[in-house]
Amino acid sequence: MLNIVLFGPPGAGKGTQSENIINKYALVHLSTGDLFRMHLDEGTELGKMAQGFMDQGKLVPDHVVISMVEDKIKEHLDARGFIFDGFPRTVNQAEALDKMLTNHNLAISGMVALQVPEAELRKRLLLRGQTSGRADDQNEEKISTRIKVYEDETSPVADYYQSQGKFNAIEGVGSIDAISEQISAVIDSF
Ligand code: AMP
C-alpha cells in the first residue's frame, strides 16, 4: 500500500492537491477536517462534540480523532493506499497512526509537506472564507489561532517523520499543476 501524509499549515493547498493525487494514484482520501464537517452537517454526537473546537480553530482531542481514523482505515483495508490530509496533527496522533498501521502490517510510505509563507496562507484562507461558508475561515482572529496551533502543536509532526527519513518538502506556491507534478515526483520516489 502507498500511504502518504500530506502535510502543511491551514491554507497550504492540502485539499486541492489531494484531489489530484487520489485521481492519479487511486488512493482513499482520509481528510479528518472533511470527516468532522460531514459529522457536523449530519448533526451526529461526534459532530456536536467537535464543533466547539472547530469553531475556535483549536484541535479536537486526540483520542476522538484517532478512533475516527482507525474506523476509516478498517473500512478500507483493501484499498491501494491512503492519503492522510490534516492528520496527524500532533506527535501523539502520528505515534497512534504508526501503531494502527503496524497492527495491519502497513506503514507510512512518506510525508509530503507543502511550504507556504504565512502572508500567503492568510490571504488564501480569507479568500476561501468568502465562498466556502467555513466559519473557521471567516475572520482574521480565528485564522491566527489556527496558524498558531499549527506552529505549536502540529509542526513537530514534521520532525517526527524527518527522524524516520520520511520527510519531503515542496514549495506550495505557484500553479496547482506545477505543484502537483512536484508532488507526483516525490510520491514516485517512495
Ligand atoms: P481542516 O479542514 O483540516 O483545516 O480541519 C478543520 C478543523 O477540524 C481543525 O481546525 C480542527 O478543529 C479539526 N481537525 C481536523 N483534523 C484534525 C486533527 N487531525 N486533529 C485535531 N483536530 C482536527
mmCIF file of N, CA, C and O in Angstrom, residues 115-117 120 124 170-175 179 182:
data_model
loop_
_atom_site.group_PDB
_atom_site.id
_atom_site.type_symbol
_atom_site.label_atom_id
_atom_site.label_comp_id
_atom_site.label_asym_id
_atom_site.label_seq_id
_atom_site.Cartn_x
_atom_site.Cartn_y
_atom_site.Cartn_z
ATOM 1 N N GLN A 115 5.006 23.838 1.755
ATOM 2 C CA GLN A 115 5.502 25.011 2.484
ATOM 3 C C GLN A 115 5.044 26.292 1.808
ATOM 4 O O GLN A 115 5.298 26.491 0.615
ATOM 5 N N VAL A 116 4.329 27.118 2.580
ATOM 6 C CA VAL A 116 3.749 28.358 2.047
ATOM 7 C C VAL A 116 3.968 29.475 3.075
ATOM 8 O O VAL A 116 3.702 29.265 4.264
ATOM 9 N N PRO A 117 4.441 30.658 2.630
ATOM 10 C CA PRO A 117 4.649 31.756 3.586
ATOM 11 C C PRO A 117 3.347 32.173 4.265
ATOM 12 O O PRO A 117 2.266 32.102 3.661
ATOM 13 N N GLU A 120 0.784 34.564 2.619
ATOM 14 C CA GLU A 120 0.035 33.923 1.535
ATOM 15 C C GLU A 120 -1.077 33.022 2.118
ATOM 16 O O GLU A 120 -2.194 32.983 1.605
ATOM 17 N N ARG A 124 -5.070 33.383 1.330
ATOM 18 C CA ARG A 124 -5.852 32.273 0.762
ATOM 19 C C ARG A 124 -7.037 31.911 1.649
ATOM 20 O O ARG A 124 -8.128 31.632 1.167
ATOM 21 N N ILE A 170 7.963 20.515 -0.191
ATOM 22 C CA ILE A 170 7.685 21.065 -1.522
ATOM 23 C C ILE A 170 7.204 22.501 -1.353
ATOM 24 O O ILE A 170 6.437 22.789 -0.427
ATOM 25 N N GLU A 171 7.648 23.373 -2.250
ATOM 26 C CA GLU A 171 7.184 24.760 -2.239
ATOM 27 C C GLU A 171 5.730 24.771 -2.713
ATOM 28 O O GLU A 171 5.460 24.383 -3.849
ATOM 29 N N GLY A 172 4.824 25.200 -1.826
ATOM 30 C CA GLY A 172 3.392 25.148 -2.168
ATOM 31 C C GLY A 172 2.858 26.408 -2.803
ATOM 32 O O GLY A 172 1.674 26.716 -2.684
ATOM 33 N N VAL A 173 3.735 27.158 -3.486
ATOM 34 C CA VAL A 173 3.307 28.393 -4.153
ATOM 35 C C VAL A 173 3.592 28.250 -5.645
ATOM 36 O O VAL A 173 4.646 27.758 -6.028
ATOM 37 N N GLY A 174 2.630 28.683 -6.459
ATOM 38 C CA GLY A 174 2.784 28.551 -7.911
ATOM 39 C C GLY A 174 1.517 27.949 -8.472
ATOM 40 O O GLY A 174 0.492 27.915 -7.786
ATOM 41 N N SER A 175 1.579 27.439 -9.705
ATOM 42 C CA SER A 175 0.348 26.903 -10.283
ATOM 43 C C SER A 175 0.038 25.540 -9.653
ATOM 44 O O SER A 175 0.934 24.805 -9.242
ATOM 45 N N ILE A 179 2.666 22.339 -8.903
ATOM 46 C CA ILE A 179 2.858 21.764 -7.556
ATOM 47 C C ILE A 179 2.509 20.269 -7.589
ATOM 48 O O ILE A 179 3.224 19.436 -7.025
ATOM 49 N N GLN A 182 5.337 18.230 -8.904
ATOM 50 C CA GLN A 182 6.416 18.031 -7.926
ATOM 51 C C GLN A 182 6.016 16.980 -6.883
ATOM 52 O O GLN A 182 6.833 16.171 -6.464
#
